[in-house]
Coordinates of C-alpha atoms and ligand atoms in Angstrom, one line a residue:
M1 CA -0.3 -16.3 -10.2
K2 CA 2.7 -15.4 -9.5
I3 CA 3.7 -12.6 -7.7
S4 CA 4.8 -9.6 -9.8
S5 CA 7.0 -6.5 -9.8
S6 CA 4.4 -4.2 -9.6
A7 CA 3.1 -1.4 -7.8
F8 CA 0.7 -2.8 -6.0
V9 CA 3.1 -5.7 -4.1
F10 CA 1.7 -3.9 -1.2
A11 CA -1.9 -4.6 -2.1
I12 CA -0.9 -8.4 -2.7
I13 CA 0.4 -8.7 0.6
V14 CA -2.5 -6.8 2.2
F15 CA -5.1 -8.7 0.2
S16 CA -3.5 -12.0 1.2
G17 CA -6.2 -12.8 4.1
V18 CA -3.2 -13.2 6.3
Y19 CA -4.9 -10.8 8.9
S20 CA -8.2 -12.1 9.0
P21 CA -10.2 -12.6 11.5
C22 CA -10.6 -8.9 12.3
V23 CA -8.5 -8.3 15.9
W24 CA -6.9 -4.8 16.5
G25 CA -3.5 -4.9 17.4
Q26 CA -1.7 -1.0 17.2
S27 CA -2.8 1.5 14.7
G28 CA 0.3 0.6 12.4
D29 CA -0.3 -3.6 12.5
G30 CA -0.6 -3.6 9.2
S31 CA -4.7 -3.6 8.9
L32 CA -5.5 -0.3 7.6
I33 CA -2.9 1.1 5.2
P34 CA -2.1 3.9 5.5
A35 CA -2.0 3.6 9.4
P36 CA -4.3 5.7 11.2
V37 CA -3.3 8.3 13.6
S38 CA -5.4 6.5 16.6
L39 CA -7.0 3.1 17.0
T40 CA -8.3 2.2 20.2
A41 CA -10.0 -1.1 20.5
E42 CA -13.2 -1.5 22.3
P43 CA -15.3 -4.5 23.3
G44 CA -17.6 -6.5 21.0
V45 CA -18.1 -7.0 17.3
F46 CA -20.1 -5.4 14.6
Q47 CA -21.5 -7.8 12.0
I48 CA -22.1 -6.2 8.2
S49 CA -24.6 -8.3 6.2
R50 CA -26.7 -7.4 3.0
S51 CA -29.6 -6.1 5.0
T52 CA -27.3 -3.8 7.0
K53 CA -28.5 -0.3 6.0
V54 CA -26.6 2.9 5.0
Y55 CA -27.6 6.2 6.2
S56 CA -26.1 9.9 5.5
S57 CA -26.3 13.8 6.2
A58 CA -27.0 15.2 3.1
A59 CA -23.8 16.9 2.5
F60 CA -22.3 13.0 2.4
R61 CA -25.1 11.8 0.4
P62 CA -23.4 10.9 -2.8
L63 CA -20.4 9.3 -0.9
A64 CA -23.1 7.1 1.0
L65 CA -24.5 6.4 -2.4
Q66 CA -20.9 5.0 -3.7
F67 CA -20.5 3.3 -0.7
L68 CA -23.8 1.7 -1.5
H69 CA -23.1 0.7 -5.0
M70 CA -19.9 -0.7 -4.1
S71 CA -20.4 -2.5 -0.7
G72 CA -24.0 -3.9 -2.5
L73 CA -25.5 -2.9 0.7
A74 CA -28.8 -1.6 1.2
D75 CA -30.4 2.2 1.4
G76 CA -31.0 3.2 4.4
G77 CA -32.7 6.0 3.3
A78 CA -29.3 8.3 2.7
G79 CA -29.7 12.0 3.0
K80 CA -32.4 11.5 5.6
I81 CA -30.4 12.1 8.7
A82 CA -31.6 15.0 10.6
K83 CA -29.8 17.4 13.1
G84 CA -31.1 16.2 16.5
S85 CA -32.5 12.9 15.2
V86 CA -31.8 9.6 17.2
L87 CA -30.0 7.2 15.4
P88 CA -31.6 3.5 14.8
A89 CA -29.8 0.7 16.5
T90 CA -27.9 -0.3 13.6
G91 CA -26.7 0.5 10.2
I92 CA -23.3 2.4 8.9
W93 CA -24.0 6.1 9.3
F94 CA -22.0 9.1 7.2
I95 CA -22.2 11.7 9.7
K96 CA -21.0 15.3 8.8
S97 CA -20.1 16.9 12.7
G98 CA -17.5 19.6 13.6
E99 CA -13.9 18.5 13.0
P100 CA -13.2 15.0 14.8
I101 CA -9.6 16.1 15.0
P102 CA -9.2 20.0 15.7
G103 CA -8.0 22.1 13.2
D104 CA -8.0 19.5 10.8
T105 CA -10.8 19.3 8.1
E106 CA -9.9 16.2 6.3
G107 CA -9.9 14.2 9.2
Y108 CA -12.4 11.8 10.3
R109 CA -13.1 9.2 12.9
L110 CA -14.5 5.9 12.7
H111 CA -16.1 4.2 15.1
I112 CA -17.1 0.8 14.9
R113 CA -20.0 0.0 17.7
A114 CA -21.5 -2.8 18.4
D115 CA -24.9 -1.5 17.5
R116 CA -23.8 0.6 14.8
I117 CA -20.8 2.1 12.5
E118 CA -20.4 5.8 12.2
I119 CA -18.2 8.0 10.1
R120 CA -18.1 11.4 11.1
S121 CA -16.1 14.4 9.4
A122 CA -16.6 17.8 8.3
S123 CA -15.3 17.4 5.0
L124 CA -16.6 15.0 2.2
S125 CA -12.8 14.1 1.3
G126 CA -12.6 13.5 5.4
A127 CA -16.1 11.2 5.0
R128 CA -14.4 9.9 2.1
Y129 CA -11.4 8.7 4.3
G130 CA -13.2 7.2 6.5
M131 CA -15.2 4.9 4.2
E132 CA -11.8 3.9 2.5
S133 CA -10.9 2.6 6.1
L134 CA -14.4 0.8 6.3
W135 CA -14.1 -0.5 3.1
Q136 CA -10.1 -1.7 3.4
L137 CA -11.7 -3.7 6.7
M138 CA -14.4 -5.4 5.0
L139 CA -12.2 -6.4 1.8
L140 CA -9.4 -7.7 4.1
H141 CA -12.2 -9.9 6.4
P142 CA -15.3 -10.5 3.7
G143 CA -17.8 -11.4 5.8
A144 CA -16.6 -11.7 9.1
P145 CA -17.6 -9.5 12.1
L146 CA -15.7 -6.4 12.4
S147 CA -14.2 -5.9 15.9
C148 CA -15.0 -2.8 17.4
A149 CA -12.9 0.2 17.5
D150 CA -12.8 3.8 17.8
I151 CA -10.4 5.2 14.7
L152 CA -9.1 8.7 14.6
D153 CA -7.3 9.7 11.6
R154 CA -6.0 12.5 9.2
P155 CA -4.3 12.8 6.3
R156 CA -0.5 14.0 7.2
F157 CA 0.7 15.4 3.7
H158 CA -2.0 16.9 1.3
Y159 CA -0.1 15.4 -1.8
R160 CA -0.1 11.5 -1.9
G161 CA 0.7 10.7 -5.2
L162 CA 1.1 8.4 -7.9
M163 CA 2.7 8.8 -11.3
L164 CA 1.4 6.3 -14.6
D165 CA 4.0 6.6 -17.3
V166 CA 1.6 5.8 -20.4
S167 CA 4.1 6.3 -23.0
R168 CA 6.5 3.4 -22.6
N169 CA 3.6 1.3 -22.9
F170 CA 0.1 2.5 -23.3
Y171 CA -2.9 1.3 -21.1
P172 CA -6.8 1.4 -21.8
V173 CA -9.0 3.8 -20.0
S174 CA -10.8 0.6 -18.1
F175 CA -7.2 0.2 -16.6
V176 CA -6.6 3.5 -15.3
K177 CA -10.1 3.3 -13.5
E178 CA -8.9 0.7 -12.1
L179 CA -5.7 2.1 -10.7
L180 CA -7.7 5.0 -9.5
D181 CA -9.9 2.7 -7.3
L182 CA -6.9 1.2 -5.8
M183 CA -5.8 4.7 -5.0
A184 CA -8.4 5.8 -3.5
L185 CA -8.5 2.5 -1.1
Y186 CA -4.9 4.2 0.0
K187 CA -6.5 7.5 -0.1
M188 CA -4.1 8.8 -2.6
N189 CA -5.7 11.8 -3.8
T190 CA -3.0 12.6 -7.4
L191 CA -2.8 10.5 -10.0
H192 CA 0.6 12.1 -12.1
W193 CA -0.4 11.1 -15.9
H194 CA 3.2 11.1 -18.1
L195 CA 1.3 11.2 -21.4
T196 CA 4.1 12.1 -23.3
D197 CA 8.0 10.9 -23.9
G198 CA 10.2 9.7 -26.8
P199 CA 8.1 6.2 -26.9
G200 CA 4.5 7.9 -28.0
W201 CA 2.7 10.8 -27.5
R202 CA -0.6 10.0 -25.5
L203 CA -3.2 12.4 -25.5
E204 CA -5.2 13.7 -28.6
I205 CA -3.9 17.2 -29.5
K206 CA -6.3 18.5 -32.0
K207 CA -4.3 21.4 -33.4
Y208 CA -1.2 18.7 -34.1
P209 CA -2.9 15.7 -35.7
L210 CA 0.5 14.2 -36.1
L211 CA 1.4 13.6 -32.5
T212 CA -1.6 11.2 -32.4
R213 CA -2.0 9.4 -36.0
Y214 CA 2.0 9.7 -36.0
T215 CA 3.7 9.3 -33.1
A216 CA 1.5 7.7 -30.8
W217 CA 2.4 4.4 -32.7
R218 CA 6.2 2.6 -32.6
T219 CA 7.3 -0.3 -34.9
H220 CA 7.8 -2.7 -32.0
G221 CA 5.6 -3.3 -29.1
A222 CA 8.1 -4.5 -26.5
W223 CA 10.0 -0.7 -25.2
K224 CA 13.7 -2.6 -25.4
D225 CA 12.9 -3.8 -29.1
W226 CA 12.0 -0.4 -30.2
W227 CA 14.7 1.2 -28.0
N228 CA 17.4 -1.1 -29.6
N229 CA 16.3 -1.1 -33.2
G230 CA 16.4 2.4 -34.5
R231 CA 13.6 4.0 -32.4
R232 CA 11.0 4.7 -35.0
Y233 CA 7.6 5.7 -35.0
R234 CA 4.4 4.4 -38.0
E235 CA 1.6 5.8 -39.2
Q236 CA -2.0 4.7 -37.2
G237 CA -3.3 2.1 -39.1
D238 CA -0.4 0.4 -39.6
P239 CA -0.9 -3.4 -38.7
M240 CA 2.6 -3.4 -37.4
A241 CA 2.0 -0.5 -35.4
Y242 CA 2.6 -0.7 -31.8
G243 CA 0.7 2.5 -29.5
G244 CA -2.3 4.2 -28.8
Y245 CA -3.4 7.6 -27.6
Y246 CA -6.2 8.9 -25.3
T247 CA -8.9 10.9 -26.7
Q248 CA -9.8 14.3 -25.0
D249 CA -13.0 12.6 -24.3
Q250 CA -11.3 9.9 -22.7
A251 CA -9.0 12.0 -21.0
K252 CA -12.4 13.9 -19.3
E253 CA -13.9 10.5 -18.5
V254 CA -10.5 10.0 -16.5
V255 CA -11.0 13.2 -14.6
A256 CA -14.4 12.8 -14.2
Y257 CA -13.9 9.4 -12.5
A258 CA -11.0 10.5 -10.4
A259 CA -12.9 13.6 -9.0
A260 CA -15.5 11.2 -8.1
R261 CA -13.0 9.3 -6.0
G262 CA -11.4 12.4 -4.6
I263 CA -8.5 12.5 -6.9
T264 CA -7.2 15.0 -9.3
V265 CA -5.2 14.2 -12.1
I266 CA -2.0 16.5 -13.1
P267 CA -1.2 15.9 -16.8
E268 CA 2.2 15.9 -17.5
I269 CA 3.7 17.3 -21.3
E270 CA 7.5 16.7 -21.2
M271 CA 9.8 19.8 -22.4
P272 CA 12.3 20.5 -23.6
G273 CA 14.0 16.9 -23.2
H274 CA 12.3 13.5 -23.7
S275 CA 10.8 14.7 -27.0
D276 CA 12.0 12.8 -30.0
E277 CA 8.2 12.0 -30.8
V278 CA 7.5 15.6 -31.4
T279 CA 10.6 16.1 -33.6
A280 CA 9.6 13.3 -35.2
A281 CA 6.1 14.3 -35.9
Y282 CA 7.1 18.3 -36.4
P283 CA 10.9 18.4 -37.3
S284 CA 10.9 22.0 -37.6
L285 CA 10.6 22.3 -33.9
S286 CA 14.2 20.6 -33.6
C287 CA 17.5 22.1 -33.8
S288 CA 18.1 20.2 -36.8
G289 CA 15.0 20.5 -38.7
R290 CA 15.5 16.9 -39.2
P291 CA 13.5 13.8 -37.9
Y292 CA 15.3 11.5 -35.8
T293 CA 18.3 13.7 -34.9
N294 CA 17.3 15.5 -31.6
S295 CA 15.5 14.5 -28.4
E296 CA 15.4 18.1 -27.0
L297 CA 13.2 20.9 -28.7
C298 CA 15.1 23.7 -30.1
L299 CA 14.4 26.4 -27.6
G300 CA 15.6 29.3 -29.6
N301 CA 12.8 28.9 -32.4
D302 CA 10.1 31.2 -31.2
S303 CA 7.5 28.1 -33.0
T304 CA 8.7 25.8 -30.0
F305 CA 6.5 28.0 -27.4
T306 CA 3.8 28.5 -30.0
F307 CA 3.5 24.7 -30.3
L308 CA 3.8 24.4 -26.7
E309 CA 1.5 27.1 -25.5
D310 CA -1.2 25.2 -28.1
V311 CA -0.8 22.0 -26.8
L312 CA -0.9 23.4 -23.3
G313 CA -4.2 25.6 -24.3
E314 CA -6.0 22.0 -24.9
V315 CA -4.2 20.4 -21.7
M316 CA -5.7 23.1 -19.8
Q317 CA -8.8 22.6 -21.5
L318 CA -9.2 18.7 -20.1
F319 CA -7.1 18.8 -17.1
P320 CA -8.3 21.4 -14.1
S321 CA -5.9 20.8 -11.7
T322 CA -3.9 23.6 -10.1
Y323 CA -0.5 22.3 -11.3
I324 CA 0.5 21.2 -15.0
H325 CA 3.8 19.8 -15.0
V326 CA 5.9 20.5 -17.9
G327 CA 8.9 17.4 -17.1
G328 CA 12.2 19.2 -17.5
D329 CA 13.9 16.1 -16.9
E330 CA 17.5 14.7 -18.6
A331 CA 17.7 17.3 -21.1
G332 CA 20.8 17.1 -23.4
T333 CA 22.3 20.2 -24.0
E334 CA 24.2 19.0 -27.0
S335 CA 22.0 20.4 -29.6
W336 CA 21.3 23.4 -28.5
K337 CA 25.6 24.2 -28.6
H338 CA 25.6 23.5 -32.4
C339 CA 22.0 25.4 -32.9
S340 CA 22.4 29.2 -34.1
K341 CA 18.8 29.9 -33.2
C342 CA 19.5 28.4 -29.9
Q343 CA 22.8 30.4 -29.6
E344 CA 21.2 33.6 -30.4
R345 CA 18.8 33.3 -27.6
I346 CA 21.7 32.6 -25.2
R347 CA 23.3 35.6 -26.6
R348 CA 19.9 38.2 -26.7
E349 CA 18.7 37.3 -23.3
G350 CA 22.0 37.6 -21.6
L351 CA 22.2 34.1 -20.3
R352 CA 25.3 32.1 -19.7
N353 CA 25.2 28.5 -21.1
E354 CA 22.8 26.1 -22.5
T355 CA 21.7 24.9 -19.0
E356 CA 20.5 28.9 -18.7
L357 CA 18.6 28.2 -21.8
Q358 CA 16.8 25.6 -20.7
S359 CA 15.6 27.5 -17.3
Y360 CA 14.4 30.7 -19.9
G361 CA 12.0 27.7 -21.4
I362 CA 10.6 26.4 -18.3
R363 CA 10.3 30.0 -16.8
R364 CA 8.8 31.5 -20.1
I365 CA 6.3 28.8 -19.6
E366 CA 5.7 29.0 -16.0
K367 CA 4.5 32.9 -17.2
F368 CA 1.9 31.2 -19.8
L369 CA 0.6 28.8 -17.0
N370 CA 0.3 31.5 -14.2
A371 CA -1.5 33.7 -16.9
H372 CA -3.7 31.1 -17.1
G373 CA -4.3 30.4 -13.4
R374 CA -1.9 27.4 -13.0
K375 CA 1.1 26.3 -11.6
L376 CA 4.1 24.9 -13.1
L377 CA 5.5 21.3 -11.7
G378 CA 8.4 19.8 -13.0
W379 CA 11.4 17.3 -12.2
D380 CA 14.1 18.9 -10.1
E381 CA 16.6 19.6 -13.1
I382 CA 14.2 22.6 -13.6
L383 CA 16.9 24.0 -10.5
E384 CA 19.4 24.2 -12.9
G385 CA 20.2 27.2 -14.6
G386 CA 18.0 28.9 -12.3
L387 CA 14.4 27.8 -10.5
A388 CA 11.3 29.6 -12.3
P389 CA 10.3 32.0 -9.2
A390 CA 6.9 30.0 -8.5
A391 CA 7.4 26.3 -9.8
T392 CA 6.9 23.4 -7.7
V393 CA 9.3 20.8 -7.5
M394 CA 9.3 17.3 -7.5
S395 CA 12.6 15.6 -5.9
W396 CA 13.9 12.5 -7.8
R397 CA 17.5 12.4 -8.1
G398 CA 17.4 12.1 -4.4
E399 CA 16.5 14.2 -1.5
S400 CA 18.8 17.3 -2.4
G401 CA 16.6 19.0 -5.0
G402 CA 14.1 18.8 -2.4
V403 CA 16.1 20.5 0.6
K404 CA 17.3 23.0 -1.9
A405 CA 13.9 24.2 -3.3
A406 CA 12.6 23.9 0.3
R407 CA 15.3 26.3 1.8
M408 CA 14.3 28.8 -1.6
D409 CA 11.1 28.9 -0.6
H410 CA 9.3 26.4 -3.2
D411 CA 6.7 23.9 -3.0
V412 CA 8.1 20.2 -3.1
V413 CA 7.0 16.8 -3.8
M414 CA 9.2 14.1 -2.6
T415 CA 10.0 10.9 -5.0
P416 CA 13.6 10.1 -4.5
G417 CA 14.3 7.4 -6.4
S418 CA 15.5 5.0 -3.5
Y419 CA 12.2 4.8 -2.1
C420 CA 9.8 5.9 -4.3
Y421 CA 10.4 4.3 -8.2
F422 CA 8.0 1.4 -8.4
D423 CA 9.5 0.1 -11.6
H424 CA 12.4 -0.9 -9.6
Y425 CA 12.8 -4.8 -8.5
Q426 CA 10.5 -5.1 -5.3
A427 CA 11.4 -8.8 -4.6
D428 CA 14.3 -11.3 -5.4
P429 CA 15.0 -10.5 -9.4
S430 CA 15.2 -14.3 -9.9
T431 CA 11.7 -14.8 -9.0
Q432 CA 10.2 -11.2 -10.9
P433 CA 10.0 -10.6 -14.3
E434 CA 12.3 -8.2 -16.1
A435 CA 12.6 -4.7 -14.2
I436 CA 14.6 -1.7 -15.0
G437 CA 17.0 -2.7 -12.0
G438 CA 17.4 -1.8 -8.7
Y439 CA 15.8 -2.9 -5.6
L440 CA 12.7 -1.2 -3.5
P441 CA 11.4 -3.9 -1.2
L442 CA 8.1 -2.9 0.7
K443 CA 9.8 -2.5 3.8
T444 CA 12.1 0.0 2.2
V445 CA 9.0 2.0 0.7
Y446 CA 7.1 1.8 4.1
S447 CA 10.8 3.1 5.9
Y448 CA 10.4 6.3 3.9
E449 CA 10.4 9.8 5.9
P450 CA 9.3 12.5 3.2
V451 CA 10.9 15.5 5.7
P452 CA 14.0 15.2 4.8
A453 CA 16.2 15.0 8.5
E454 CA 18.3 18.2 7.5
L455 CA 15.7 20.5 6.5
E456 CA 15.0 23.4 8.8
T457 CA 11.3 23.3 10.5
S458 CA 10.9 26.5 9.3
K459 CA 10.9 25.2 5.8
Q460 CA 9.1 21.7 6.4
Q461 CA 5.8 23.3 5.1
H462 CA 7.2 23.5 2.1
I463 CA 7.2 19.4 1.4
L464 CA 3.9 19.0 0.2
G465 CA 3.7 14.9 0.2
A466 CA 5.1 12.2 -1.7
Q467 CA 5.1 10.0 -5.1
A468 CA 5.5 6.6 -5.9
N469 CA 6.6 6.9 -10.0
L470 CA 5.5 3.7 -12.5
W471 CA 8.0 3.9 -15.2
T472 CA 6.6 1.6 -17.6
E473 CA 9.7 0.4 -19.7
Y474 CA 9.0 -3.1 -18.4
I475 CA 5.5 -3.3 -17.6
P476 CA 4.1 -4.1 -21.2
T477 CA 0.7 -5.4 -20.3
T478 CA -1.5 -5.0 -17.2
D479 CA -0.7 -8.0 -15.9
Q480 CA 1.9 -6.8 -13.4
T481 CA 0.1 -4.0 -12.2
R482 CA -2.7 -6.0 -11.0
P483 CA -3.4 -7.1 -7.1
N484 CA -3.5 -10.7 -6.9
I485 CA -6.3 -10.5 -4.5
Ligands
ACM501 C1 12.8 10.8 -14.4 O1 13.1 9.7 -13.6 N1 13.4 11.1 -15.3 C2 12.1 11.8 -13.9

């Protein structure tokens, strides 16, 4: 199989077997990804076999059972570990303990000894990270003895995300689950699910059925063909229609699958731009009142906010995440300039221009989300025209938006295009399937430091972490996103 441009080329490299047999170098030698805080090689090996037993503290039993399921090892009586009990000579132990790294509940210690393997943590998430480290080693060295080592680790950032765009191309739930498995393996804890955009609305909303009966379906399968040929939609059931959507039950299934792997799913409902599919299905929400004329929602029209609040109401029922992503990127202002309702809104609210009109819209939605106990997350354009009071910013157009927001004491997720856009070419373009452009090899991704150098120490705590973005204009099937294991 051709090594393809994909979010998981790093996985392909890791899984290519070049590290076998298991011999430790430094903690950053690539054996474990991400590199652990410390790894001390010790003499000896531990041989895992089908009959190796798995034991666990009661608190980690669900995790131990998951590990048994993944690895096919034997249940040594998970849940039977008792305080003060003597560990048996052999087996893999999940042990709830004090913090292996003081002050960090999510830290873990993975101690591969000649007589047993111990995973210790104060928390379930820490124990999960220990388990995933062990699982990485087992996948890297199938059947081989594991060299003894004492590994201490903790997440440096609390937000470790991947964004999947399912609008440009639609992928089945089975694939989203595969992706979640891979994310868990790499200790990523947030799936940002880009569910709505011009090329197709992808989430069942009971109150607005045309979003899925109509604008979840389009005229051309290949995004580029659709983009270059009028960007039209087709009714569901039309034999020429390409598309699809997730039912609310499927969305819940994905959320539960992710949660069982320590991953939060943050839904993105784009507004006010990138909304061609909304204005085609419900033209009264656009400034022109006609389909296929405006990508932006009309912000002078109160029914736009009724629509958005109805949609977000259903979304919050499905997604328990604290954050709800509202997009906010790349909205044009032209239609608002020529819209009497938008101009009236600008006058009435004392706004200076259309940029402030967008900010008005985002602030209004933030109030709604906050009133429901949720927080607003948006792309860095939400800084323009005034940032909503408690919003968290995703810095994608370089790092400056992130720096600016952090200096204003807002939280930030760093995802600058030059390091985090996995839709770019990841190797010599002549060897790759067509991609959107750019060039982002693995080395560059790994070189990324999420805390911008110019950011004052006192503001650095606002950098919650980083995220890779997989826009899918040029990823028509799941083949390109599957590691070559
Ligand atoms: C973006 O890439 N438009 C956020």
